[in-house]
Structures are given as structure tokens and as C-alpha cells.
Tab-separated table of C-alpha atoms in Angstrom:
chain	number	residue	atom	x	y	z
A	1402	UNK	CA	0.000	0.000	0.000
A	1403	UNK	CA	0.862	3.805	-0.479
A	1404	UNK	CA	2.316	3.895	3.607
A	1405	UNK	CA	3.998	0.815	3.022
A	1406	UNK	CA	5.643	2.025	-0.130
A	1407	UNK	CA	7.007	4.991	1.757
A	1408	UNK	CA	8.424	2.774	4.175
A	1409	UNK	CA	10.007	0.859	2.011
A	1410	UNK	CA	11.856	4.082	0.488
A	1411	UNK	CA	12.976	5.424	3.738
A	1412	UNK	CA	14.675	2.024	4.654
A	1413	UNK	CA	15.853	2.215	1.036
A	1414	UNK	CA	17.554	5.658	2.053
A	1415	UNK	CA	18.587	4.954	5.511
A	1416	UNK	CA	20.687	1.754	4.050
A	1417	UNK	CA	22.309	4.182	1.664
A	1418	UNK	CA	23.097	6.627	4.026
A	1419	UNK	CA	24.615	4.132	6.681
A	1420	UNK	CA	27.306	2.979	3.484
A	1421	UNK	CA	28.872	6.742	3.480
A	1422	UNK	CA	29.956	9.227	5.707
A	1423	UNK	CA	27.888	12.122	6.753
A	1424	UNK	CA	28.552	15.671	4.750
A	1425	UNK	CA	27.191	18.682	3.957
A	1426	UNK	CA	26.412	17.464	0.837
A	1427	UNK	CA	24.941	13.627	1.319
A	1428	UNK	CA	22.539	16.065	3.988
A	1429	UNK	CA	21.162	18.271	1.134
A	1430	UNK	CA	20.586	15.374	-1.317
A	1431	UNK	CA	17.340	14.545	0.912
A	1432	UNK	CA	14.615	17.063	0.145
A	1433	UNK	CA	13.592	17.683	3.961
A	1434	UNK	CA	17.361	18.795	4.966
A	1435	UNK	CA	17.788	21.248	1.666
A	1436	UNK	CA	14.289	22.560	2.398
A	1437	UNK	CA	14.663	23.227	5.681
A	1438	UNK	CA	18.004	24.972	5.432
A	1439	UNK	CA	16.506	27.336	2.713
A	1440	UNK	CA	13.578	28.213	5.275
A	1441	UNK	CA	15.885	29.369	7.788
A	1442	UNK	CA	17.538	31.520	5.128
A	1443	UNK	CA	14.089	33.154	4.462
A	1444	UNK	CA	13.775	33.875	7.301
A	1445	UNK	CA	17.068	35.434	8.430
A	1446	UNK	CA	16.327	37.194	5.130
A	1447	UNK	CA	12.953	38.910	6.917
A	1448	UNK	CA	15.274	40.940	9.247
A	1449	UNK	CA	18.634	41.445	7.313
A	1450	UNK	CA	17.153	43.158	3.773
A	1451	UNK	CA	15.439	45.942	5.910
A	1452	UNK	CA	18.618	46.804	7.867
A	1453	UNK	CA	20.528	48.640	4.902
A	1454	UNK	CA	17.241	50.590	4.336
A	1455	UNK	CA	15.659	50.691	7.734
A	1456	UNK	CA	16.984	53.805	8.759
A	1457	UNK	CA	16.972	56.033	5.643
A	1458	UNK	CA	12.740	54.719	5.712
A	1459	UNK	CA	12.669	55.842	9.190
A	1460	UNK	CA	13.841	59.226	8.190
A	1461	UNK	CA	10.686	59.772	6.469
A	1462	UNK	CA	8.987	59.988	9.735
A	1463	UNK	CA	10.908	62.638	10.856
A	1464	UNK	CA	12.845	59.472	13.637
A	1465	UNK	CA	16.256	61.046	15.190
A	1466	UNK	CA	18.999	59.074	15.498
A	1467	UNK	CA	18.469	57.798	19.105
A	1468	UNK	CA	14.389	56.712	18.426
A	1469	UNK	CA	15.811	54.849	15.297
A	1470	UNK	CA	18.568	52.998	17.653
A	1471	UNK	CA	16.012	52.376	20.323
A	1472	UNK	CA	13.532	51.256	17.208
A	1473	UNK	CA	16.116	48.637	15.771
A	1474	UNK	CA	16.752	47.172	19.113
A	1475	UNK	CA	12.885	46.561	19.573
A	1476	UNK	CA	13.022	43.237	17.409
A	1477	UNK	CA	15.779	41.671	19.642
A	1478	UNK	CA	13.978	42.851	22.857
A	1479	UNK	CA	10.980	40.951	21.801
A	1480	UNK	CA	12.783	37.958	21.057
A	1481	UNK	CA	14.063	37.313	24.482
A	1482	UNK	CA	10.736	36.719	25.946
A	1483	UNK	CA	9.810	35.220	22.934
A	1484	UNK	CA	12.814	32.568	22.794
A	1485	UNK	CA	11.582	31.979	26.568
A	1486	UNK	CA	8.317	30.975	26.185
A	1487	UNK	CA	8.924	29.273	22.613
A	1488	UNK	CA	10.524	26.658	24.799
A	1489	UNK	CA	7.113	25.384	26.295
A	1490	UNK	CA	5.900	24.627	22.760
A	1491	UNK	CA	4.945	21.126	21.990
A	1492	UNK	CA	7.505	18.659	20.992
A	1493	UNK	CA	5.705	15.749	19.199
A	1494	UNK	CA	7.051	15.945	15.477
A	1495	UNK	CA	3.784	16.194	13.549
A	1496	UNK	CA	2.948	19.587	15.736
A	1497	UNK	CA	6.949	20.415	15.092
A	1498	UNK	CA	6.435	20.393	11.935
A	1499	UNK	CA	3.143	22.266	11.729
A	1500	UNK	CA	4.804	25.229	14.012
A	1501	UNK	CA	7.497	25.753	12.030
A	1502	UNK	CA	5.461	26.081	8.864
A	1503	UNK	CA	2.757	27.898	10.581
A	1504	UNK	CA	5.809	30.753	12.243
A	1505	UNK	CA	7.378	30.905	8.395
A	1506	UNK	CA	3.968	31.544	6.991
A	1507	UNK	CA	3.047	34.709	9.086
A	1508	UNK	CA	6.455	36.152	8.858
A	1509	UNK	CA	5.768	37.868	6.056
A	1510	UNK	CA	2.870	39.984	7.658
A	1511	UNK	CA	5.768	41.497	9.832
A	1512	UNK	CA	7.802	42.302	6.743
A	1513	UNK	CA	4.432	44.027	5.292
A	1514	UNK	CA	3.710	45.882	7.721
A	1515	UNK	CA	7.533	47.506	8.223
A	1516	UNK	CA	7.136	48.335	4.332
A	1517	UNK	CA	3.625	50.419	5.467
A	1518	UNK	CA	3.435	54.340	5.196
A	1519	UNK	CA	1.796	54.267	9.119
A	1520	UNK	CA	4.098	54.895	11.521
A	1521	UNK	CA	2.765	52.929	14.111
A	1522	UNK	CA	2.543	49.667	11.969
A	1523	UNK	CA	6.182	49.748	11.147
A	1524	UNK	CA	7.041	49.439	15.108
A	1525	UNK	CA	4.370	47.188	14.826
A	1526	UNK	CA	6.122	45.377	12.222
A	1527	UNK	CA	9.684	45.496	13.583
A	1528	UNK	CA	8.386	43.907	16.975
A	1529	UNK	CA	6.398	41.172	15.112
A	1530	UNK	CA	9.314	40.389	13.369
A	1531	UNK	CA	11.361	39.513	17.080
A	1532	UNK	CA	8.439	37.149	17.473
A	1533	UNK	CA	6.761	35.471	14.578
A	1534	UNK	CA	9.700	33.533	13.151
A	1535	UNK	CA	11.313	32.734	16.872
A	1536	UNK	CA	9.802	29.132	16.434
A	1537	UNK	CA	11.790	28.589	13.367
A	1538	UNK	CA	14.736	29.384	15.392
A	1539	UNK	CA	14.047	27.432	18.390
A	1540	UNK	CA	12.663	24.240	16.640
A	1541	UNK	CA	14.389	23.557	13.004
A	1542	UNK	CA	17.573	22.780	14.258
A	1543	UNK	CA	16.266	20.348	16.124
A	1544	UNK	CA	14.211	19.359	13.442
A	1545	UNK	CA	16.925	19.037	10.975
A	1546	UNK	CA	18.825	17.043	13.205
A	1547	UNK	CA	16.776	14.445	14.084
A	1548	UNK	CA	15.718	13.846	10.339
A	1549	UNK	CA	20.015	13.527	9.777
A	1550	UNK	CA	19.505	10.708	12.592
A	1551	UNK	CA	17.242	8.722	10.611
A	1552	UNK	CA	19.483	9.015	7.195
A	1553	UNK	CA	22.408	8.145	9.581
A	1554	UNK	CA	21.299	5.724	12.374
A	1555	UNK	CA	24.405	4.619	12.989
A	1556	UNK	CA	24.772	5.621	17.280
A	1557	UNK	CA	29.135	6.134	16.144
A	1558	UNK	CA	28.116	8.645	14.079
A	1559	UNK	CA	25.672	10.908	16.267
A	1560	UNK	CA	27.993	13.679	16.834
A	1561	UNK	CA	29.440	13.855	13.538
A	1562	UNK	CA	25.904	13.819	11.979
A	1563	UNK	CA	24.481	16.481	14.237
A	1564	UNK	CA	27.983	18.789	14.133
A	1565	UNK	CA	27.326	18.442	10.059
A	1566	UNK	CA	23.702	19.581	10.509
A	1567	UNK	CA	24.564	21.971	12.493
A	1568	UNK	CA	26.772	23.720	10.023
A	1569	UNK	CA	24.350	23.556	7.109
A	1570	UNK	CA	21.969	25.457	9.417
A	1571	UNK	CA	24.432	27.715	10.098
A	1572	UNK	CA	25.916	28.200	7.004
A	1573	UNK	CA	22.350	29.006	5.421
A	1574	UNK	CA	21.302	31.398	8.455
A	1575	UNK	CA	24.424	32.926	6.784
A	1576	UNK	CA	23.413	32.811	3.687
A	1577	UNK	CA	20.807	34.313	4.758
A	1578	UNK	CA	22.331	37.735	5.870
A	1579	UNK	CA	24.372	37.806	2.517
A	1580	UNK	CA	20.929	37.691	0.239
A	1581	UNK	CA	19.085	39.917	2.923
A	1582	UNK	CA	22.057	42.579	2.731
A	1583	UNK	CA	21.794	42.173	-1.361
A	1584	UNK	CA	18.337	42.554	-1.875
A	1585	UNK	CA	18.193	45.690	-0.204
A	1586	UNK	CA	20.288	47.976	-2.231
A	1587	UNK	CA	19.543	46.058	-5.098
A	1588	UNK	CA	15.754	46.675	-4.781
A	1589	UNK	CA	15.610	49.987	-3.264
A	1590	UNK	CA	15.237	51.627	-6.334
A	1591	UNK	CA	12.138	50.038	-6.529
A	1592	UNK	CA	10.987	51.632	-3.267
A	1593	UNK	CA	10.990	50.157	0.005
A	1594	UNK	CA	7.214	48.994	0.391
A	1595	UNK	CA	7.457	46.889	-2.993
A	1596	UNK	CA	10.568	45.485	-1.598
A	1597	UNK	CA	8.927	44.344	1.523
A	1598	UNK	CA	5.789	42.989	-1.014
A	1599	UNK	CA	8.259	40.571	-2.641
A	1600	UNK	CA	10.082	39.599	0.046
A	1601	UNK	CA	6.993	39.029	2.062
A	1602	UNK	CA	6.070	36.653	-1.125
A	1603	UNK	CA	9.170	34.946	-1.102
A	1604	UNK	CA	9.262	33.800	2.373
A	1605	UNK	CA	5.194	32.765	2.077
A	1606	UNK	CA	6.138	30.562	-1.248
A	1607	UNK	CA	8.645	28.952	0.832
A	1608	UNK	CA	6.749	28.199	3.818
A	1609	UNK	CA	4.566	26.269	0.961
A	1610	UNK	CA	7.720	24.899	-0.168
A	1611	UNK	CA	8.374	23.510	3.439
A	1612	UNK	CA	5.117	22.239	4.598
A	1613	UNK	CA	4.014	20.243	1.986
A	1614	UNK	CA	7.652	19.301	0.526
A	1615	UNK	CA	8.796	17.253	4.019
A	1616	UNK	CA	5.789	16.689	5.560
A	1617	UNK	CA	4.882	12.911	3.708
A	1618	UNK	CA	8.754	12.272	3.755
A	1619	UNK	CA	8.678	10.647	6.969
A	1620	UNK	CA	6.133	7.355	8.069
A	1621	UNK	CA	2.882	8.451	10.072
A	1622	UNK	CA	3.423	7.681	13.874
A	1623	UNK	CA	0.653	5.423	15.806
A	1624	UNK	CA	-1.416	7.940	17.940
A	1625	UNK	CA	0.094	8.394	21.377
A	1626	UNK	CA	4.240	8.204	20.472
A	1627	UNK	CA	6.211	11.346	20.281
């Protein structure tokens, strides 16, 4: 049947995986790794384009210098209450999975609303944007890990396979900040609300991208297993 056919491929790939060594690139063969890296990309992308135009947008509203420093700073001061409390949400994978796709999918109505002539729904925007996506943050490395576990089962190879997945996650947050700091002086001719609309897009397309492309990798769980 269809579930047992997708067992059978996920054996199929596990048995591969155990013949070679973890790396970057055996990782980002698998469609759930490569797709999850790009999401956390996107979404280091929501903060890092607006922060080589931020300022100059802020300007418009007549913001001195010390409002726009305080106004930057309101994203990260968000995101320590928000990393706090993102640790209390649920665990079981199939909820995982929906959070993460669910936090990537309303990041974009932060990056609209910082692209908006109102003043107060740009702060509105910036402090959104310290607290929608902080789920991706706290839960896809974690994610992406344990999916490297199940294309490497091996126990020897645990650290090695979570040090490599740990890298590609970092490496693409990186990424990230390089095609965040691009886009912005690259599309700022454009003006600064149609660069929000199509990054906004971008990061929505993805979250598509991420919910339906690994959620029917993995075999369905019997009710009442994490």
C-alpha cells in the first residue's frame, strides 16, 4: 500500500546513508534537509534586507537618530521573551512540523507591515518580526537534526551527523544575511514597500515549499508516540 511504499523508500535511504559518511552534501541530497536549510535563510532574510534601508525609511517619519537605535533594538527585545516561552511549545514531530510552517507563513505579515506608510505599523512590524519567526529558530535545528539521525542511524556517528547539521543550518542562516544585505540595495530603487511585497512573497512561497515538501517524507506515527 501507499504507507507501506514509503516505508520501504525510507529504509531504502537509511541503508544508503549508513554505506557513506555524513557531509554537507549527502545532507542536502534529501529534500527535507535542503528545504529546511533554505527556510531558515528566508527567514534570516525577513530581518537582514530591511537593515541597509531601515533607517533612511525611518527618516521619512521625521525618527532622530536615538528613536531609530532604540527602534532597531525593539526586534531583539521581543525575542528574548519570545525565545523563553517558545521553549514550552509542543515537541511531538507532527505539531513540530506544523509550528514551524505555521511561524514561516506569518512572517511575512511582519515584513508588510515595516514596508507600510503608518508609523505605528512599522514598530508594529519590527516587533512582530522579534516574534513570529522565533519558532523557526528554536525548533528547526532540532528538526533538521533528528531527520540527519534517521538518514544516519548509525549511534558512532551521532555527533558527527548532528555537528554536520549543524553547520548547514548555520551556514544558510548565513546565507541568509548575505541575500538579505543584497536585496536591499539592489531593490531599493524600486521603493521600500514593494521590496517588503516581494520579500513578504518569497518567504510565504517557501513556507509552501516547506510544509508540503517534508511533511509525507517521513512514516505516520501510531497515535500516542512522540
Amino acid at each position: 500500500d501507499h504507507i507501506g511504499q514509503k516505508s520501504m523508500n525510507i529504509n531504502t535511504q537509511q541503508k544508503r546513508a549508513v554505506q557513506q559518511q555524513p557531509s554537507t552534501i549527502s545532507l542536502l541530497k534529501y529534500p527535507k534537509i535542503l528545504l529546511a536549510a533554505t527556510t531558515i535563510m528566508w527567514i534570516n532574510v525577513s530581518w537582514t534586507f530591511i537593515e541597509p534601508l531601515l533607517a533612511k525609511r525611518l527618516d521619512n517619519f521625521r525618527v532622530g537618530t536615538k528613536e531609530i537605535g532604540l527602534l532597531f533594538s525593539l526586534s531583539n527585545i521581543v525575542y528574548v521573551p519570545a525565545v523563553f516561552l517558545a521553549r514550552y511549545l509542543p515537541r511531538h514531530y507532527t505539531l513540530r512540523h506544523r509550528i514551524i510552517s505555521f511561524s514561516t507563513m506569518v512572517t511575512p505579515i511582519a515584513v508588510l507591515l515595516v514596508g507600510s506608510n503608518s508609523f505605528p505599523l512599522v514598530i508594529l512590524g519590527i516587533l512582530l518580526l522579534g516574534l513570529l519567526p522565533t519558532p523557526v529558530w528554536i525548533m528547526l535545528l532540532p528538526f533538521m537534526q533528528e531527520e540527519s539521525a534517521l538518514l544516519f542511524p548509525d549511534p558512532n556517528m551521532k555527533r558527527c551527523v548532528n555537528d554536520v547539521t549543524a553547520g548547514i543550518y548555520n551556514s544558510f542562516m548565513t546565507l541568509g544575511q548575505v541575500v538579505g544585505y543584497g536585496i536591499g540595495p539592489l531593490m531599493g530603487s524600486h521603493g521600500f514597500a514593494r521590496t517588503t511585497q516581494v520579500v513578504a512573497l518569497l518567504i510565504f512561497l517557501q513556507s509552501i515549499l516547506f510544509y508540503f515538501g517534508t511533511e509525507g517524507y517521513r512514516p505516520r506515527r501510531k497515535r500516542g508516540r512522540g
